[in-house]
Short mmCIF file of C-alpha atoms in Angstrom, two decimals:
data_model
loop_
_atom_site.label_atom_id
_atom_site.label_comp_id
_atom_site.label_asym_id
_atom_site.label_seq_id
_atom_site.Cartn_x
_atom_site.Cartn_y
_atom_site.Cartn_z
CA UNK A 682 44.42 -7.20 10.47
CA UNK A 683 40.85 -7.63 9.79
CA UNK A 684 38.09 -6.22 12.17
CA UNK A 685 36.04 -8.29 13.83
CA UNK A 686 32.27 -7.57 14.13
CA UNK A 687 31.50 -6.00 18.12
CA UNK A 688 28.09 -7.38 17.75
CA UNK A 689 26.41 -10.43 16.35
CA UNK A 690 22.97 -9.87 14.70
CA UNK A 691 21.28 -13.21 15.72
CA UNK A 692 17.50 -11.46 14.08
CA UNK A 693 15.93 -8.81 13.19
CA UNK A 694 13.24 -7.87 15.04
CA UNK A 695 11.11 -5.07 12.63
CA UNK A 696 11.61 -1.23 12.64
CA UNK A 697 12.23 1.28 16.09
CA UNK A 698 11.47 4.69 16.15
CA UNK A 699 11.13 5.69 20.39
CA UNK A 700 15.01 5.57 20.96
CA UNK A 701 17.89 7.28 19.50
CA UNK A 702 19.22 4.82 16.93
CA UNK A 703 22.67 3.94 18.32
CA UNK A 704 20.57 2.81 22.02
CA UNK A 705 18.76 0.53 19.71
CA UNK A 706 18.97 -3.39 20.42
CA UNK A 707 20.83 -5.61 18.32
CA UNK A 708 18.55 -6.29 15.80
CA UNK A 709 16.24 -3.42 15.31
CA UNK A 710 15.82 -1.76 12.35
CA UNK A 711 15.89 2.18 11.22
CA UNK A 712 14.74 2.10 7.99
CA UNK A 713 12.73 -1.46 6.29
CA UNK A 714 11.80 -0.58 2.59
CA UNK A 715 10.15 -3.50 0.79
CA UNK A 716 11.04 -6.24 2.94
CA UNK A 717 9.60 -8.46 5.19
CA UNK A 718 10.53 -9.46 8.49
CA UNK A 719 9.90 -13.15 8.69
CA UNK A 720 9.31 -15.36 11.27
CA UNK A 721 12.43 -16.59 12.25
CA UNK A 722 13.75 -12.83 12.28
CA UNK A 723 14.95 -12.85 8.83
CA UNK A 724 14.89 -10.35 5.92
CA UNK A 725 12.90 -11.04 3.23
CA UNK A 726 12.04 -9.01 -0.09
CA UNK A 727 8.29 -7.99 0.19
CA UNK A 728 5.78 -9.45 -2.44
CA UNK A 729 3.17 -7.15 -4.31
CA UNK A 730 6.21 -4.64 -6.64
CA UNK A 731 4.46 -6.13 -9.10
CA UNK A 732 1.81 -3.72 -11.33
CA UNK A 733 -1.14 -5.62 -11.64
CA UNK A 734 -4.17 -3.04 -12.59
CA UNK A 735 -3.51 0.73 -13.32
CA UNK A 736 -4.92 3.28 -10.78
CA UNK A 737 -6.96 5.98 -11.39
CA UNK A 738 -4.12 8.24 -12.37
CA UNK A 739 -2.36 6.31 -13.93
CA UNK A 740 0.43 6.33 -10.95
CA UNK A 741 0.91 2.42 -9.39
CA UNK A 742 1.05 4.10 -6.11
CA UNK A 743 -2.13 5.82 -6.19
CA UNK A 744 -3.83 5.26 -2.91
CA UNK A 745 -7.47 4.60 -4.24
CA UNK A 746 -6.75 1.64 -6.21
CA UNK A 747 -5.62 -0.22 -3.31
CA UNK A 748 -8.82 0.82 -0.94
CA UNK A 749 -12.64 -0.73 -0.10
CA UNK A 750 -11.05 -4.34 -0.80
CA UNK A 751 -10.95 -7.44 1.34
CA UNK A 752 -8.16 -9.02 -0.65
CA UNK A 753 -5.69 -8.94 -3.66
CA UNK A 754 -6.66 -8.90 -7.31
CA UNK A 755 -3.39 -10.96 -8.76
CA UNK A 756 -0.78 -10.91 -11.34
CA UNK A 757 -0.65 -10.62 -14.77
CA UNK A 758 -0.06 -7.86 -17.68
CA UNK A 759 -2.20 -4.46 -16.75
CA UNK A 760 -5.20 -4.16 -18.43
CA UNK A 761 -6.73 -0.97 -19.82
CA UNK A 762 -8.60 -0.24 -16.31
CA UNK A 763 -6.94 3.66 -15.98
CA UNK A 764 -9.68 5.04 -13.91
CA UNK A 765 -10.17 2.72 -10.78
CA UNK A 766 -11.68 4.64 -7.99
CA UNK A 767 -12.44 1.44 -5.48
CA UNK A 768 -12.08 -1.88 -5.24
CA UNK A 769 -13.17 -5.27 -2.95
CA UNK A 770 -12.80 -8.96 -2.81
CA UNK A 771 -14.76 -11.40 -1.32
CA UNK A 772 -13.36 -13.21 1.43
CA UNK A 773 -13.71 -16.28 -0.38
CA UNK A 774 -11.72 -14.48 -2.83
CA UNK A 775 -13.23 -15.66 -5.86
CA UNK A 776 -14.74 -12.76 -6.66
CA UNK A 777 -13.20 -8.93 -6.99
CA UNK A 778 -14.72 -6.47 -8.27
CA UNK A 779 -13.38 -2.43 -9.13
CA UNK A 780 -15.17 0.89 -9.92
CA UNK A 781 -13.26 2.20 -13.34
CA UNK A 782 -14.54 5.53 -14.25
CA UNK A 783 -18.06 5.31 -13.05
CA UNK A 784 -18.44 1.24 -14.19
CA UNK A 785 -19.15 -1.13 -11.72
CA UNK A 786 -16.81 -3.88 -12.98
CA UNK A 787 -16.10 -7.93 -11.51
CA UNK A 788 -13.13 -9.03 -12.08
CA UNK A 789 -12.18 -12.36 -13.61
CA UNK A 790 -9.50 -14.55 -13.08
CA UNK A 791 -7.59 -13.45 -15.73
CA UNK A 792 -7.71 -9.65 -15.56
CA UNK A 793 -10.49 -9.44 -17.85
CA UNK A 794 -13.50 -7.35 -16.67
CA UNK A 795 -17.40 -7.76 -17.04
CA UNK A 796 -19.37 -3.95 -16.59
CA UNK A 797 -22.30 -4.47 -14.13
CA UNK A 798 -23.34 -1.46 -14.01
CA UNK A 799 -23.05 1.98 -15.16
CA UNK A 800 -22.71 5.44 -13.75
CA UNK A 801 -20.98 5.56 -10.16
CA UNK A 802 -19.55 8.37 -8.66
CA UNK A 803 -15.65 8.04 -7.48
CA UNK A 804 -16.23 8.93 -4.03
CA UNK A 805 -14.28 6.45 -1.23
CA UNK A 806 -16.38 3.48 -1.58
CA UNK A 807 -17.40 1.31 1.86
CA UNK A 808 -18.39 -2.40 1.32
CA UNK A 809 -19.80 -5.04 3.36
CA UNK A 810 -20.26 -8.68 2.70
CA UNK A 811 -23.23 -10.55 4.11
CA UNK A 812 -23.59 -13.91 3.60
CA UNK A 813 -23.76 -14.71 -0.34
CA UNK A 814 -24.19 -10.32 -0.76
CA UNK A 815 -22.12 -7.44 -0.88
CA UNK A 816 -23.48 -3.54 0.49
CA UNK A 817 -21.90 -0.63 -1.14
CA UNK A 818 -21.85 2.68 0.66
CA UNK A 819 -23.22 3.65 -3.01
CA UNK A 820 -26.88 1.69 -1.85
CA UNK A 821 -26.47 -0.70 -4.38
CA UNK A 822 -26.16 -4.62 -3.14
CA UNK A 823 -24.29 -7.23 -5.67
CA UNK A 824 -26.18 -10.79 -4.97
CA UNK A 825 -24.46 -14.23 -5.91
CA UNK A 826 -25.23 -13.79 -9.53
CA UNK A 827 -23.50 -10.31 -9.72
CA UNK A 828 -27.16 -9.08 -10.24
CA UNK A 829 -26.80 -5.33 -9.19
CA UNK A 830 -30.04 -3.91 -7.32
CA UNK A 831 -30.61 -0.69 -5.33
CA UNK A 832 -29.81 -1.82 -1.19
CA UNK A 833 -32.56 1.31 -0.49
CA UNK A 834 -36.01 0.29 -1.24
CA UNK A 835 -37.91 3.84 -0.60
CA UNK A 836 -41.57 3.71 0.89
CA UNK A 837 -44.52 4.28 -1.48
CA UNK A 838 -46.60 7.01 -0.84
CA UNK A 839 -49.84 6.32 1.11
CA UNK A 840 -52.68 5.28 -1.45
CA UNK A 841 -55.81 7.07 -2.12
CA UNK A 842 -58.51 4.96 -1.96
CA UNK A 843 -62.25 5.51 -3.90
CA UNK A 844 -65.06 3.85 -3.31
CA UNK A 845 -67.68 0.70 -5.40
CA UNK A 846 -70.14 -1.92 -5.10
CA UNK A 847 -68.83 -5.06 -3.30
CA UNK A 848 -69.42 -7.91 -0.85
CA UNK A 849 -67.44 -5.70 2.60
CA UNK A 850 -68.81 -5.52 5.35
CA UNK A 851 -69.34 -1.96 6.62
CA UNK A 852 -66.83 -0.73 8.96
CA UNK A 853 -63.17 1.13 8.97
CA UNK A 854 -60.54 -0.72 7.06
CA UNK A 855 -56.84 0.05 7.00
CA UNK A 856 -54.55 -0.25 3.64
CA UNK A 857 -50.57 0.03 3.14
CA UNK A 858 -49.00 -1.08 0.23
CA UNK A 859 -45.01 -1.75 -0.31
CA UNK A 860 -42.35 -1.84 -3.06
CA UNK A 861 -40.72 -5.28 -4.05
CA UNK A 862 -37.67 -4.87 -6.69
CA UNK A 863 -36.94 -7.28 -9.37
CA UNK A 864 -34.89 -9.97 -7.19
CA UNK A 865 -38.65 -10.02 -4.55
CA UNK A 866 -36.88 -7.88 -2.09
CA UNK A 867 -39.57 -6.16 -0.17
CA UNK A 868 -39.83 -2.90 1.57
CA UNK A 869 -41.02 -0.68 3.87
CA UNK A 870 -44.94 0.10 4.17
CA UNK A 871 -46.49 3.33 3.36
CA UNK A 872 -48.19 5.01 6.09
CA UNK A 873 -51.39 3.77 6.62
CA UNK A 874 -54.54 4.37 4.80
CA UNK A 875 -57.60 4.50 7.32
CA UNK A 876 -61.33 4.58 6.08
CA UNK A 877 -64.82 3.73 6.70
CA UNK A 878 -66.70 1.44 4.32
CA UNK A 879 -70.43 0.92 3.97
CA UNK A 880 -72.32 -2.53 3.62
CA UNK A 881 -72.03 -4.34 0.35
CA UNK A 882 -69.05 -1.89 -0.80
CA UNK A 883 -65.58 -2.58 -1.94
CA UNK A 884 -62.20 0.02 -2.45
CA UNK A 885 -59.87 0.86 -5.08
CA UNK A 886 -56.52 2.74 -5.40
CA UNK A 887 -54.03 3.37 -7.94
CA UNK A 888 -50.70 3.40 -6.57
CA UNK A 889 -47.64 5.01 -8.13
CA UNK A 890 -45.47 2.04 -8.92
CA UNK A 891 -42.02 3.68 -10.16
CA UNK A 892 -40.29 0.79 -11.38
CA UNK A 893 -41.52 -1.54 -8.83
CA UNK A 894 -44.46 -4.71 -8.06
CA UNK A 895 -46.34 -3.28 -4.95
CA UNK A 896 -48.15 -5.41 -2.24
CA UNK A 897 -50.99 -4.57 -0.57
CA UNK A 898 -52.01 -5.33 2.84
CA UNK A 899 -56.14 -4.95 4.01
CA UNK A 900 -57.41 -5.04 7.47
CA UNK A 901 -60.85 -6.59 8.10
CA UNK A 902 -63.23 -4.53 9.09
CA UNK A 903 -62.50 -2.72 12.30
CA UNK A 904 -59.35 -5.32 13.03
CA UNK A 905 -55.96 -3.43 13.65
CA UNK A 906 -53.96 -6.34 11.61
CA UNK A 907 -53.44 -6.30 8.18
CA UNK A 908 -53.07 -9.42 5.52
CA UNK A 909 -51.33 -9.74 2.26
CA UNK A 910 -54.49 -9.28 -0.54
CA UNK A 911 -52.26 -9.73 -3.64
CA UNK A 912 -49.35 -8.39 -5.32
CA UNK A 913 -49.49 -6.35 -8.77
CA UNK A 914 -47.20 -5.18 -11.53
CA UNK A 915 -49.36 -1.89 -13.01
CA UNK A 916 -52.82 -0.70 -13.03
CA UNK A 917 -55.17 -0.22 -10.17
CA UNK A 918 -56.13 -2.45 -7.65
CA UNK A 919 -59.64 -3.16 -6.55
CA UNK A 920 -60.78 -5.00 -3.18
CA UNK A 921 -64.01 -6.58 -2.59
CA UNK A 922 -63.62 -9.24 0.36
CA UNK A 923 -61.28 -9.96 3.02
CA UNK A 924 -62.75 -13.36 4.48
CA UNK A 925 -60.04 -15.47 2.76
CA UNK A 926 -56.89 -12.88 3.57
CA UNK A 927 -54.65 -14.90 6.29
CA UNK A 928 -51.01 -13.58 5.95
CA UNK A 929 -50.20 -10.70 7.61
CA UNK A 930 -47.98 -8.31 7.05
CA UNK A 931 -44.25 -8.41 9.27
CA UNK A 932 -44.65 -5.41 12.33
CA UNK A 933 -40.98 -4.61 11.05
CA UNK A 934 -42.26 -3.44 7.87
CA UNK A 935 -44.88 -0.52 9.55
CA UNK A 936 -42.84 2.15 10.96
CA UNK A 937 -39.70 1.60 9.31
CA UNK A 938 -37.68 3.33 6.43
CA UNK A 939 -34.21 3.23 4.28
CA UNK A 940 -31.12 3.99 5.62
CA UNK A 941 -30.73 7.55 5.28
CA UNK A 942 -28.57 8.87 1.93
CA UNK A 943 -25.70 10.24 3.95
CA UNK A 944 -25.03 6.88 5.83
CA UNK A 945 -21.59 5.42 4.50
CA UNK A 946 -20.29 3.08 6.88
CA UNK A 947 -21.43 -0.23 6.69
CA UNK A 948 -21.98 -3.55 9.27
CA UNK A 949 -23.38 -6.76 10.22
CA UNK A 950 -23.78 -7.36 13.67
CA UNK A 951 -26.45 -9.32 15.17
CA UNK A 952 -28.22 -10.44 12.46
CA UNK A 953 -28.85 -5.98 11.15
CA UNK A 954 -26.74 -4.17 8.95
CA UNK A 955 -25.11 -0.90 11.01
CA UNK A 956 -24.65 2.22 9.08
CA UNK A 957 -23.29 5.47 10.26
CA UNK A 958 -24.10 9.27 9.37
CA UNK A 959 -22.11 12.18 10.46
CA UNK A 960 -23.66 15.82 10.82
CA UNK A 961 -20.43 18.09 11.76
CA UNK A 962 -20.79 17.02 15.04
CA UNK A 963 -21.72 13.82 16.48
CA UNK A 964 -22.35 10.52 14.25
CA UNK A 965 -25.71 8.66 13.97
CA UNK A 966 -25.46 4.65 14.11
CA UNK A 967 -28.80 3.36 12.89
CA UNK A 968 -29.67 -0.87 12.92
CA UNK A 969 -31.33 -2.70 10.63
CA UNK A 970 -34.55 -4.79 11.45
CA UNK A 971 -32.97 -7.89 11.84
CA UNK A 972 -32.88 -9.87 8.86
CA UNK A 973 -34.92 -6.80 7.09
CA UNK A 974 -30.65 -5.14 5.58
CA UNK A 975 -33.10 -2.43 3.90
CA UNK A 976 -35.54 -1.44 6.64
CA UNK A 977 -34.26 1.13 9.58
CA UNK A 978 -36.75 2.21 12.30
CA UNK A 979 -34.26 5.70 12.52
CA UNK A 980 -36.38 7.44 15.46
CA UNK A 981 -35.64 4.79 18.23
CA UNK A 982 -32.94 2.25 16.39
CA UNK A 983 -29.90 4.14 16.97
CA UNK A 984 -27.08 5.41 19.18
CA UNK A 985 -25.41 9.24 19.26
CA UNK A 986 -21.49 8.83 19.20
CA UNK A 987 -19.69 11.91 19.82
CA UNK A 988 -17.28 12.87 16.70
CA UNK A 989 -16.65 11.25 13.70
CA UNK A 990 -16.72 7.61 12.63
CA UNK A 991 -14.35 6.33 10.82
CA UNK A 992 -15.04 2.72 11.93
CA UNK A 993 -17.68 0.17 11.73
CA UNK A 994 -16.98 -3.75 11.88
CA UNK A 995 -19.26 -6.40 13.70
CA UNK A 996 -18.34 -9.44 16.03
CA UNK A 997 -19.32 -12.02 18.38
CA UNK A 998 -17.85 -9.66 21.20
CA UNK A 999 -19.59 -6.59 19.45
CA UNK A 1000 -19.93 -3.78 17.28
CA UNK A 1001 -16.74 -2.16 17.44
CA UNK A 1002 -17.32 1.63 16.79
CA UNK A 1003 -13.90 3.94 15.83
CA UNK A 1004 -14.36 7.68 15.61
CA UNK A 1005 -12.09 10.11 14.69
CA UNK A 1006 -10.90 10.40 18.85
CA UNK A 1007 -11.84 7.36 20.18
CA UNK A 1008 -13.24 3.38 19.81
CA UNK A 1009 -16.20 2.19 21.29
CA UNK A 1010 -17.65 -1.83 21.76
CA UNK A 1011 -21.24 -2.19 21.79
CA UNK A 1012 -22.57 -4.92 22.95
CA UNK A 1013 -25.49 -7.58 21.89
CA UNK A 1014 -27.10 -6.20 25.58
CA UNK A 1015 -27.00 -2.92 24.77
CA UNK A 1016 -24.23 -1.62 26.34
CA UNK A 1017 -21.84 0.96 24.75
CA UNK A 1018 -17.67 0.88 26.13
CA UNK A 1019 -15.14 2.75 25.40
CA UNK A 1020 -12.00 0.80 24.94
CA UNK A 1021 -9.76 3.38 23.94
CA UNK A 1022 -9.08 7.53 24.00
CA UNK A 1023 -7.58 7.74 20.93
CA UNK A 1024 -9.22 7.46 17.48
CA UNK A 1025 -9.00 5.88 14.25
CA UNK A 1026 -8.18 6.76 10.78
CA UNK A 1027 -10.70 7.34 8.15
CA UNK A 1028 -11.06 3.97 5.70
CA UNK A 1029 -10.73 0.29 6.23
CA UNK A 1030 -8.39 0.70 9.78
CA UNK A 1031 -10.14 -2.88 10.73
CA UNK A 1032 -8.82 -6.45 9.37
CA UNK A 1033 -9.94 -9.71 10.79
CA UNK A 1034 -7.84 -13.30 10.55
CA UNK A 1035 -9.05 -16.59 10.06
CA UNK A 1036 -7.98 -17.30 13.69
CA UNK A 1037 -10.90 -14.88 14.64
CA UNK A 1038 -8.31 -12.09 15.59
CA UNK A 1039 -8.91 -8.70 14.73
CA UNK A 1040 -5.85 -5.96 14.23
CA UNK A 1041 -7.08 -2.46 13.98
CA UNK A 1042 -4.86 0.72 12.71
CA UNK A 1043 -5.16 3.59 15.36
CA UNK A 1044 -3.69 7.33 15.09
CA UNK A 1045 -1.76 5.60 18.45
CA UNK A 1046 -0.09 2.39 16.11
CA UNK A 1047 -1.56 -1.00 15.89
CA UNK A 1048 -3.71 -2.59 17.86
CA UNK A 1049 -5.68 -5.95 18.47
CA UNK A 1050 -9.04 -7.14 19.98
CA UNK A 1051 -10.14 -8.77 21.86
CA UNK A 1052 -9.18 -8.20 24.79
CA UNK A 1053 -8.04 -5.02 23.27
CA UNK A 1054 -4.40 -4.35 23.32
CA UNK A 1055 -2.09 -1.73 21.42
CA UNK A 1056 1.07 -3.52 20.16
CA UNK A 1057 3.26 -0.96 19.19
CA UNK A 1058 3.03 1.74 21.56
CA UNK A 1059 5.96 0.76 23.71
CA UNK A 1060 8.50 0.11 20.22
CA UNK A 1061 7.22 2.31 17.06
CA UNK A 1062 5.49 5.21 16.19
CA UNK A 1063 4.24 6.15 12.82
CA UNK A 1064 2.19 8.73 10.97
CA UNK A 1065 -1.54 6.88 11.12
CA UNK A 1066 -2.23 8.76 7.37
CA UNK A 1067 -6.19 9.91 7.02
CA UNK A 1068 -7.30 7.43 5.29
CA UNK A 1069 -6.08 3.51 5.76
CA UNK A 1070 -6.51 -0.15 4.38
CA UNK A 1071 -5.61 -2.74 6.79
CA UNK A 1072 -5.57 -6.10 5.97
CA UNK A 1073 -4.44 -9.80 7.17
CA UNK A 1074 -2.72 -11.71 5.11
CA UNK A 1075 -1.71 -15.42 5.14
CA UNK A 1076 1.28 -16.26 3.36
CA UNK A 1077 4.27 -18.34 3.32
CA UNK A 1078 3.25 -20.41 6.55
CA UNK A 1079 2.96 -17.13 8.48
CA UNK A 1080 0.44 -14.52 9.33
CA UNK A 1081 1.06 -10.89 8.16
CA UNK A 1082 -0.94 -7.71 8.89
CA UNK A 1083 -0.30 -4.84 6.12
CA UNK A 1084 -1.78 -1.27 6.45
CA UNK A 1085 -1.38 1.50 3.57
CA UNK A 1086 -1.92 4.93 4.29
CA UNK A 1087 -1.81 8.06 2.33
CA UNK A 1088 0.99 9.10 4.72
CA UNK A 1089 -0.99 12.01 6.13
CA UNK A 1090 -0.80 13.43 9.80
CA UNK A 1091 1.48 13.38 12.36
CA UNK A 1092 3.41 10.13 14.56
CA UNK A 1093 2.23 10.33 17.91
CA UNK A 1094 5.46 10.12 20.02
CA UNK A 1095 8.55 9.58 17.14
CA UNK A 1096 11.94 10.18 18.32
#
């Protein structure tokens, strides 16, 4: 006599962990290895087993080849990429590009590579994409043309100015000059060069130019503002009138500097780049000038956040800010919430979707924002690992988030 089932599985409804298995609903899963719970409750084999470029050690599961990205790289035979350290694609995705042993390398669409530069280190790798640019965590930036510049611009030293005939008139003049790199990205000014000029005299400095044009910017005499006099290539500079000078330099420029060399994470919110530096103790969060991604005023342009970031990622509700212990909003007014007591893991824990949704991997299970709302705690429980990549995925009329993890640490409240 055959058995009949005692219970009908209408759906599946994805893996639970906070119960003893046999107190488990119809439905719920134990164990789900490579599949996919669709929408309609069904099982489905998970995409991706396929090998599409070799990690750094050579293993397909090798966490580092899968982390710093914003989407997949495709399919096709492996090519001979066997030291891939990071990797990132646009959100457009038509453009992905890997770090293979110390080569900054785009990806085309068929696997091939292009080198764009030479000589990176294989440390984690943060990214951010800003309009047509992308930010590395390196301080390089990668502009439409996959032209690869330094993102820090330093400040030149202050010039030392001598002393000629001319057409001045006598009084105190002030002088800063500034680098510009080879795409006319300008930076920070020197500090400023103050000195007292007689009648009928003009200046001259040679400034150190280390790979860079240099402005300079000339006060009349006794005024406090100074104008653009001229931009130069090499050799010294010589002033002799200010009457026609009627550009004057940007206040953001005076006063500001590059992000410091320790910074890592990287966002845009409100029209600055965010960057983040940790000292043991407490994390720095320095701003951006707005619309100036290389210029930081660091003594007053930043907040103190207790512990360590791990997160960075800008919206139109705020800067959300995850530290090792908890997350933070800050807002375009100023102010700084906390949204939740538990942290985040070290990575890319933050994924938006094209809905304007954003899912976030905690050490307390997934969450979303905004409002901000953890939906697993009540079901599933799972090691957050310390370091993540989170990302949404659209695919097969349905809306997937996926988060990898190295599998470290411990699940929060597991059975």
């Amino acid at each position: 006599m055959p058995n009949d089932p005692t219970v009908n599985i209408d759906k599946f409804t994805g893996i639970r962990n906070k119960q003893q298995a046999r107190r488990l609903a119809p439905g719920s899963l134990v164990i789900a290895e490579n599949v996919d719970v669709d929408n309609e409750g069904g099982l489905v084999k998970r995409q991706g087993s396929t090998l599409s470029l070799m990690a750094s050690s050579g293993n397909p599961e090798d966490f580092n080849t899968f982390l710093g990205g914003g989407g997949g790289i495709g399919a096709g035979p492996p090519p001979p990429e066997t030291g891939i350290s990071a990797a990132f694609s646009t959100r457009d995705q038509r453009r992905t590009f890997i770090i293979d042993s110390g080569r900054l390398k785009l990806v085309n669409e068929d696997l091939t590579t292009v080198v764009l530069g030479e000589e990176f280190s294989s440390e984690y790798v943060y990214w951010l994409e800003a309009a047509d640019f992308v930010l590395m965590s390196t301080g390089h930036i990668i502009d439409i043309n996959n032209q690869v510049n330094l993102w820090r611009i330093p400040n030149p030293e202050t010039p030392v100015v001598s002393h000629a005939t001319g057409d001045l008139m006598a009084g105190q003049y002030q002088l800063v000059i500034t680098y510009v790199d080879s795409t006319g990205r300008e930076g920070g000014a020197s500090d400023i060069a103050y000195f007292d000029v007689l009648e009928n005299a003009s200046f001259s400095f040679t400034p150190e130019y280390n790979g860079y044009s240099i402005r300079a910017y000339v006060s009349d005499a006794n005024g406090s503002v100074m104008y653009f006099q001229g931009e130069y290539a090499s050799g010294g500079v010589t002033v002799t009138s200010t009457s026609l000078l009627s550009s004057p330099i940007d206040d953001n420029q005076l006063n500001s500097y590059p992000a410091p060399e320790e910074c890592k994470q990287l966002a845009f919110f409100e029209s600055s780049v965010y960057t983040a530096a940790y000292d043991g103790i407490q994390t720095a969060v320095f701003s951006s000038q707005p619309f100036w991604w290389n210029l930081f005023d660091l003594r007053s342009d930043h907040l103190i956040i207790p512990g360590r970031v791990t997160v960075l990622h800008g919206s139109k509700s705020g800067l959300v800010i995850g530290t090792d212990d908890e997350i933070y909003v800050y807002t375009a007014e100023g102010v700084l919430t906390r949204i939740a007591e538990y942290g985040v893991p070290a990575g890319r824990a933050l994924a938006e979707a094209d809905d304007g949704m954003f899912y976030i991997h905690t050490n307390q299970g997934l969450c979303k924002l905004f409002p901000f709302e953890n939906l697993t705690e009540d079901k599933l429980s799972l090691a957050p690992g310390d370091l993540c990549y989170t990302e949404v995925i659209e695919d097969g009329g349905y809306t997937r988030v996926v988060t990898m993890t190295d599998g470290n640490g411990a699940a929060d409240n597991e059975l």
